[in-house]
XYZ file of C-alpha atoms in Angstrom:
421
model
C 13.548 -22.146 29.107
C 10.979 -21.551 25.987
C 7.794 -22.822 25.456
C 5.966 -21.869 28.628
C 4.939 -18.217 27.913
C 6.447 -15.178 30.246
C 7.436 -17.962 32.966
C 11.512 -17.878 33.932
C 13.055 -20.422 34.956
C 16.742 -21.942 34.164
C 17.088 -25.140 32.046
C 19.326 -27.735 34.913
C 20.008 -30.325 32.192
C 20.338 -31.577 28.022
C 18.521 -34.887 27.725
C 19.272 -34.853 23.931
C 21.120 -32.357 22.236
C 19.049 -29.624 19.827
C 20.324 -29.116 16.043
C 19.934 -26.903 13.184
C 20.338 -28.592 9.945
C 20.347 -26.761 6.289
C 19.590 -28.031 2.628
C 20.330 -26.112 -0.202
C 18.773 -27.005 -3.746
C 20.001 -25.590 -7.195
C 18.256 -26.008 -10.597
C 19.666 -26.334 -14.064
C 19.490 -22.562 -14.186
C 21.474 -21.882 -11.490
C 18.381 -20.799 -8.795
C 18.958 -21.730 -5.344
C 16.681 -21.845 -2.294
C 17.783 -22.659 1.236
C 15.718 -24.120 4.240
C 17.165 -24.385 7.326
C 15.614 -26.502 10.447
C 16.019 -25.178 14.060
C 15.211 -27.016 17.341
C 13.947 -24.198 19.210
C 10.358 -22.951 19.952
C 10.752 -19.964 18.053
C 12.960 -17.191 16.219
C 12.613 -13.277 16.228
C 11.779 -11.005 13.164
C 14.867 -9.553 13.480
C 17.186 -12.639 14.034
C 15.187 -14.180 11.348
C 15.854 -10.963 8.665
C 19.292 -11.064 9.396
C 20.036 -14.541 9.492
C 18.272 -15.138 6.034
C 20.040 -11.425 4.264
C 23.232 -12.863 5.714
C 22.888 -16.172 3.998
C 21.307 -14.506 0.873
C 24.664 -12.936 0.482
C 26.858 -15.877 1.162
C 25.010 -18.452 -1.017
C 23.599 -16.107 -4.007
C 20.201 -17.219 -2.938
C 17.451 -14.572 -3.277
C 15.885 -14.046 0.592
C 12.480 -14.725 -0.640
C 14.243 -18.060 -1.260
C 15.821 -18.586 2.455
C 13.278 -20.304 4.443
C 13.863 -20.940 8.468
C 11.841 -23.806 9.680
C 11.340 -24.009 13.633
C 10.831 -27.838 14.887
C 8.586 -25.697 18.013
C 10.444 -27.721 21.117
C 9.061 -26.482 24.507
C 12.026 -27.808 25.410
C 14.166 -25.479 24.277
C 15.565 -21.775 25.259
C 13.353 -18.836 25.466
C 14.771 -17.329 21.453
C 11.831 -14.865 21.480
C 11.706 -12.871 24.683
C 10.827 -9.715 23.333
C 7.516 -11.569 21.672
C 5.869 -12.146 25.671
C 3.644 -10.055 27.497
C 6.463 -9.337 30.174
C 8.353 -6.032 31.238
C 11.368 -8.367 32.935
C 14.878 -7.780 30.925
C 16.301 -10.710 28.681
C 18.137 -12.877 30.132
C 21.762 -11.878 28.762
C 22.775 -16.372 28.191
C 20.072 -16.155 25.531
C 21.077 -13.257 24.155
C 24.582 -14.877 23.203
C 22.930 -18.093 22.661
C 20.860 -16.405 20.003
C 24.838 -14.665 18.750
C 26.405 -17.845 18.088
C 23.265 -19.663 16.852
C 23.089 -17.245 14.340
C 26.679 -17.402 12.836
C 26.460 -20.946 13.192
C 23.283 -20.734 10.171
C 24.971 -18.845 8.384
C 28.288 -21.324 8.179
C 25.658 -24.333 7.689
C 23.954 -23.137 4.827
C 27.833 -22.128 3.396
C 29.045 -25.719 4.231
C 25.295 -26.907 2.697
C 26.273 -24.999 -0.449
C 29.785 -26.212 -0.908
C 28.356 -29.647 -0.654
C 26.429 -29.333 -3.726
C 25.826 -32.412 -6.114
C 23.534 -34.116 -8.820
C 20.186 -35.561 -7.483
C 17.405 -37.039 -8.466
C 14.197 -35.045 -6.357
C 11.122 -37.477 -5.490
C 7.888 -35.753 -4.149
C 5.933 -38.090 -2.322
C 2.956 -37.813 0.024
C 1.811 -40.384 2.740
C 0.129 -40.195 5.749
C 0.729 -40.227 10.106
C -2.109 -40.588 12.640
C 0.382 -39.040 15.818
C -1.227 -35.876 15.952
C -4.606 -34.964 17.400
C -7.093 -31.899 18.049
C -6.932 -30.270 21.485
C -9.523 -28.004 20.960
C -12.540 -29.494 22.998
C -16.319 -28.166 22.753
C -17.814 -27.890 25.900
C -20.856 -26.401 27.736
C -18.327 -23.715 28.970
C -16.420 -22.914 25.871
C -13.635 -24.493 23.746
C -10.893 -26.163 26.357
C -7.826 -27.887 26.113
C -9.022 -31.371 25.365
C -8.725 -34.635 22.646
C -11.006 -33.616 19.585
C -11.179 -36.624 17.653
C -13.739 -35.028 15.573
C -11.833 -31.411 14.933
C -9.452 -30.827 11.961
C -6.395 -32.283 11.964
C -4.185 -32.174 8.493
C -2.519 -35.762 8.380
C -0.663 -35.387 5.472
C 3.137 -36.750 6.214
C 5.339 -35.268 3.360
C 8.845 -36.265 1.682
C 10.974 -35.314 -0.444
C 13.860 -37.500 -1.430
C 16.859 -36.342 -2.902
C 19.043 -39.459 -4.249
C 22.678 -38.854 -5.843
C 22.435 -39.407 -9.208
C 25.285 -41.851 -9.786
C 28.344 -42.773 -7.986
C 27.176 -42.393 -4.833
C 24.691 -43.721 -2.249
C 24.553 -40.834 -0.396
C 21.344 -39.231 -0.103
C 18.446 -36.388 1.951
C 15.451 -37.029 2.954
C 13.154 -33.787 3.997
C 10.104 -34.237 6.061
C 7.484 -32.415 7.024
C 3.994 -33.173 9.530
C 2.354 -30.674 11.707
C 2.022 -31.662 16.017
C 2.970 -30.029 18.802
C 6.097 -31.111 20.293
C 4.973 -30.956 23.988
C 5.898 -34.209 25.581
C 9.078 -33.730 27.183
C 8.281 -30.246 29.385
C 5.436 -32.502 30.924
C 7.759 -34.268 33.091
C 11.138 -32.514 32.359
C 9.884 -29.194 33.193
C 13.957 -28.126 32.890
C 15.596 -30.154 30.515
C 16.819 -29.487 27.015
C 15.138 -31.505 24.513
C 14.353 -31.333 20.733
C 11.146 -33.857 22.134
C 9.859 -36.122 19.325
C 10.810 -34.444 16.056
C 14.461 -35.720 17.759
C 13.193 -38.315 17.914
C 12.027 -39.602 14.924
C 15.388 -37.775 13.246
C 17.520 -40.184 15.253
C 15.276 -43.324 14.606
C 15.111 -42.658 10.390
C 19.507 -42.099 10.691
C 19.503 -45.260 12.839
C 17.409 -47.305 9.848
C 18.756 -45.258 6.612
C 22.175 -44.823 7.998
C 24.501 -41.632 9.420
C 25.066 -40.722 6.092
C 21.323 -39.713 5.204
C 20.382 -36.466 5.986
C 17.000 -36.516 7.403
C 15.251 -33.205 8.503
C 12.124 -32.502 9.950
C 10.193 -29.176 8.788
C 7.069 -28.444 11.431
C 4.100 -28.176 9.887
C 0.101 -26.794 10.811
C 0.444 -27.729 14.144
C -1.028 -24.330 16.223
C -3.835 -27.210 17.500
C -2.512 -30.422 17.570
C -0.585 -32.353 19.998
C 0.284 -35.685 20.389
C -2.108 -38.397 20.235
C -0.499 -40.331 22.654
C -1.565 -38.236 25.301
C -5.340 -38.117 24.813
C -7.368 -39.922 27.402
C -10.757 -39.867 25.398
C -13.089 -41.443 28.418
C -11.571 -38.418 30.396
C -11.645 -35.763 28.037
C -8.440 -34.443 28.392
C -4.885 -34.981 27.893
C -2.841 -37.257 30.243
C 0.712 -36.501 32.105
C 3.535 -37.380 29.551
C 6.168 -40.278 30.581
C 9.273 -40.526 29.272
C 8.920 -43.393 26.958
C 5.818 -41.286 25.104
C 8.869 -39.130 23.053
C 10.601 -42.601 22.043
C 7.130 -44.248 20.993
C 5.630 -40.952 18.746
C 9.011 -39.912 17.129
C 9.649 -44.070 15.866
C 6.019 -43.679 15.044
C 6.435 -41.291 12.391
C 9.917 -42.572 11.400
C 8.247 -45.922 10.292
C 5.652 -43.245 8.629
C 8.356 -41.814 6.721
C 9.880 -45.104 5.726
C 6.481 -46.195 4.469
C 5.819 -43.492 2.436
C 9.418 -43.919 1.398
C 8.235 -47.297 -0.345
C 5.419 -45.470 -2.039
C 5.779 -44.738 -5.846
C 6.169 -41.167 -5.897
C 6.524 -38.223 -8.394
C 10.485 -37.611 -10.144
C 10.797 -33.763 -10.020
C 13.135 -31.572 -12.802
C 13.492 -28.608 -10.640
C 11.969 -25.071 -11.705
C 12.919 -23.462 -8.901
C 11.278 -19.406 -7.546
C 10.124 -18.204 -4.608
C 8.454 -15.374 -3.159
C 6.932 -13.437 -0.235
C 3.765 -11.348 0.510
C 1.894 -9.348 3.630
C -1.473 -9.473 5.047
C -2.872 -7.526 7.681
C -4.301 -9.891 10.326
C -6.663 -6.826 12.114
C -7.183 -7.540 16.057
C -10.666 -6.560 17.794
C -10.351 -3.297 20.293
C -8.281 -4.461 23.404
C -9.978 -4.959 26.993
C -9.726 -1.149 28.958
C -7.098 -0.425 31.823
C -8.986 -1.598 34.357
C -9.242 -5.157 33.483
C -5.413 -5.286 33.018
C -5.057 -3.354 36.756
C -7.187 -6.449 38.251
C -4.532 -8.835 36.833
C -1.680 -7.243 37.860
C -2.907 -7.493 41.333
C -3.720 -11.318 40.921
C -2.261 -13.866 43.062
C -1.320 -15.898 39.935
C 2.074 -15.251 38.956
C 1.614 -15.122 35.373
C -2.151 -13.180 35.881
C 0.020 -10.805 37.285
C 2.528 -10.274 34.982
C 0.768 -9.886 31.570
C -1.632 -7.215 33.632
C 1.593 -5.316 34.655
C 2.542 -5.414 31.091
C -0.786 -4.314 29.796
C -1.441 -1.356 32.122
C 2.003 -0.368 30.776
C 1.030 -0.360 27.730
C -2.152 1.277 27.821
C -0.577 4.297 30.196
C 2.530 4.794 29.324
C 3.830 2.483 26.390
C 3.280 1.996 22.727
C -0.193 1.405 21.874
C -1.725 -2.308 21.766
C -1.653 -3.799 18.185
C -4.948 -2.705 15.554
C -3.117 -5.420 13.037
C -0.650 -7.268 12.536
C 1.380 -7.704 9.320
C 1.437 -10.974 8.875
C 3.573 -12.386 6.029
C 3.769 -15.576 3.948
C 5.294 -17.340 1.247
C 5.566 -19.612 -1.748
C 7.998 -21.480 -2.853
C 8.210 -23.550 -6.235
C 9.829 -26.685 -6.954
C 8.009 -27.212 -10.510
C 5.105 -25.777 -11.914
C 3.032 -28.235 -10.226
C 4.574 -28.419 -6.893
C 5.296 -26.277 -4.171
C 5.759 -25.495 -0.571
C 3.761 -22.960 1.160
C 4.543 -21.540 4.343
C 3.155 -19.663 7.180
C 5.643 -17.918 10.558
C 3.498 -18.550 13.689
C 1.593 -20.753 14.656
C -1.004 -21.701 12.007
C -3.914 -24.076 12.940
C -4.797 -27.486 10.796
C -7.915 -25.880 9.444
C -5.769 -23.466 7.086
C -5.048 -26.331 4.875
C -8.632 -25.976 3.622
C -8.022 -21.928 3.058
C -4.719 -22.621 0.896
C -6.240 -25.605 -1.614
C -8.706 -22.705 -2.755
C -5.942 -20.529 -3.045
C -3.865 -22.605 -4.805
C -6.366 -25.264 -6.939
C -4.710 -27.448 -8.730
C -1.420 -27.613 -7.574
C 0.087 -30.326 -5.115
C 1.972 -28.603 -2.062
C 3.372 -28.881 1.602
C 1.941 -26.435 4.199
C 4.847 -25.431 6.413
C 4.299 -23.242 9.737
C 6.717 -21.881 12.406
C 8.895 -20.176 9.469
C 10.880 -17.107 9.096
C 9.543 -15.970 13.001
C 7.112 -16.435 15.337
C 3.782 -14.234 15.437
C 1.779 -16.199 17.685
C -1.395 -18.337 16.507
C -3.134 -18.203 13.407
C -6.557 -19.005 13.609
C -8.947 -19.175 10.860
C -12.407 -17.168 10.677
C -14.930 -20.058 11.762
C -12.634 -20.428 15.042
C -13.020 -16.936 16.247
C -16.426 -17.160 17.669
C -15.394 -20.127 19.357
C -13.038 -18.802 21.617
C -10.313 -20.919 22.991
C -6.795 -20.767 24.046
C -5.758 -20.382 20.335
C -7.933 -17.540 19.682
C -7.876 -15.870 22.931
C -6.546 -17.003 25.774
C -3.056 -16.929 24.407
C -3.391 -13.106 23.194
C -2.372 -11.324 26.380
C 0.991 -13.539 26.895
C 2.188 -11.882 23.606
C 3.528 -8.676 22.963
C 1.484 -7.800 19.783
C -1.614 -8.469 21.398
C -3.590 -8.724 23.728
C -7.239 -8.860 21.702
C -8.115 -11.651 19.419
C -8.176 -11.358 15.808
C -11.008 -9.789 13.781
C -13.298 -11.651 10.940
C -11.210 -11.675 7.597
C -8.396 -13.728 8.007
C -9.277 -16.355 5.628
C -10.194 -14.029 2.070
C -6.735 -11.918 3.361
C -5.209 -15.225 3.287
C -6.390 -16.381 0.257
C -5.954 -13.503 -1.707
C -1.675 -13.028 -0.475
C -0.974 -16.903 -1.677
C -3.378 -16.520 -4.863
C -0.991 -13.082 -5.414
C 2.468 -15.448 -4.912
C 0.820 -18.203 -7.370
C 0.686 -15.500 -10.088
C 4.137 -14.012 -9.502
C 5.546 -17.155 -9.687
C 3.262 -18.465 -12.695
């Protein structure tokens, strides 16, 4: 099981089933791009690059142009071992779960492809309120904990794609940012695509089997579900089964609202492209911290310090940066989707309006494959599970980031927004 950092332990049942869905759009000029949706927590580099060359191939699409969309499900299968803090092997089921999941894309975005036909493409922005900040001040630091006050981007975006004529078939592509953690909290073992399911099955169940609704996760590195803050208590309750059922119909009936709204008709001017920045990390703690952990009773203490002091001795050096890559891609001049891999917190939406004044876009995270979190300058002097504690559970840490994020940030999408001007 995924989601849980370098914990193992084997999933004992499927309480709903996980799925990848593609959606390939072609303008009058022949330009395609293709996103694909997968229920998992997250996707390697190198599954990612060869998932999206293979389809590039098959479909004519540029890569720049092949986006992979992770719905973040901690109740999925551990996709990214090699990404932990962990010196155990890879469990060889994942390893040929990752095989066929991979030839299974491919085929999807083929059959997405061959499916091709006239549409009319509505942008359209509403809102959802299921989301909230866990990042809680307090007179010991930032903890896990309802914000009400921190950032939280509510923007609930669709995009409707309606035959043109003789048919009633039509897609609808959605996109919010939260944390799908509700399921793991009291299905520690069971295989669920948690409330992103959800809310897929609910909008088929109104619209009908024959609309295509898919979910693309958006800024959600700090956000989980509202449902689960207790505000008097200052901190998030234990999840019940009938939480998944009430947040994913709770966004569903967001989607079908916004649905209603008048929105913007779209002639498609399709481009896309990609660009690096180097997210720089602060020195890492020395040896002897990491030699105190791996002695630690705690199971996971001890295996990140066992990791570390392996990497520090004997290993590959600790990361000094990271190259961290992102992406732009156009609909029209006007409107576009920009997208982040790892987990990128809510207060980035502020970072990519400078970047990209003017024009109306979706912020997408969890795409192409997973880096860890993305936090934004003002947050690093906080502290906080997002900007620190979660470091030494990944592979390419185990410091926090260094000041600059934001201008490096700023200055890759500004770079995309020209190429693609």
């Amino acid at each position: 099981m995924g989601g849980r950092g370098p914990r193992f332990a084997p999933g004992t049942e499927v309480l709903d089933p996980l799925q990848a869905q593609a959606l390939v759009l072609e303008d009058g000029e022949g330009r395609r791009v293709v996103w694909l949706s997968v229920e998992v927590v997250n996707l390697p580099e190198s599954f990612c690059a060869d998932v999206r060359f293979a389809i590039a191939a098959a479909t004519a699409a540029s890569p720049d142009a092949v986006c992979i969309n992770c719905s973040h499900t901690h109740s999925g299968p551990m996709t990214h071992h090699a990404g932990y803090a962990t010196l155990a092997p890879a469990v060889p089921e994942v390893l040929t779960y990752l095989e066929i999941l991979r030839n299974r894309m491919v085929s999807l975005a083929v059959q997405a492809m061959d499916t091709l036909r006239p549409v009319r493409v509505t942008w359209r922005e509403g809102s959802s309120d299921i989301g909230i900040n866990r990042r809680l001040p307090t007179d010991q630091g930032v903890t896990m904990g309802p914000n009400e006050q921190g950032a939280y981007h509510r923007q609930l975006w669709v995009l409707e794609l309606a035959a043109a004529e003789g048919s009633a078939r039509r897609a609808i592509v959605f996109s919010h940012g939260c944390h799908p953690v509700i399921v793991y909290g009291f299905a520690w073992q069971s295989i669920s695509a948690d409330w992103p399911g959800r809310a897929r099955r609910s909008l088929s169940e109104t619209l009908g089997e024959d609309v295509h609704c898919q979910f693309m996760q958006g800024l959600a590195g700090n956000i989980r579900p509202r449902i689960l803050a207790d505000l008097d208590q200052h901190r998030f309750r234990s999840s019940r089964p009938e939480d998944v059922d009430a947040v994913g119909q709770q966004i569903a009936t967001d989607v079908l609202r916004t649905l209603d709204q008048p929105g913007q008709e779209l002639t498609l001017n399709l481009g896309a492209a990609e660009h690096w920045f180097l997210a720089r990390r602060e020195p890492p703690a020395p040896i002897e911290h990491w030699r105190r952990l791996a002695e630690s009773d705690n199971d996971r203490q001890r295996e990140i310090g066992r990791y570390w002091v392996h990497r520090l001795s004997d290993g590959p050096p600790p990361c000094r940066a990271q190259p961290w890559p992102v992406g732009l891609i156009r609909l029209d001049d006007d409107h576009f989707v920009a997208h982040l891999p790892g987990e990128p917190v809510a207060e980035w939406i502020d970072v990519l309006r400078q970047a990209l004044p003017d024009r109306r876009f979706a912020a997408w995270g969890y795409t192409q494959h997973s880096l860890g979190y993305l936090p934004t300058d003002a947050l690093l002097p906080e502290g906080g599970y997002e900007v620190a504690g979660s470091s030494p559970y990944l592979s390419f840490g185990p410091a926090p980031f260094a000041p600059g994020l934001d201008q490096a940030v700023q200055t890759a999408f500004q770079s995309l927004l020209d190429r693609l001007s």
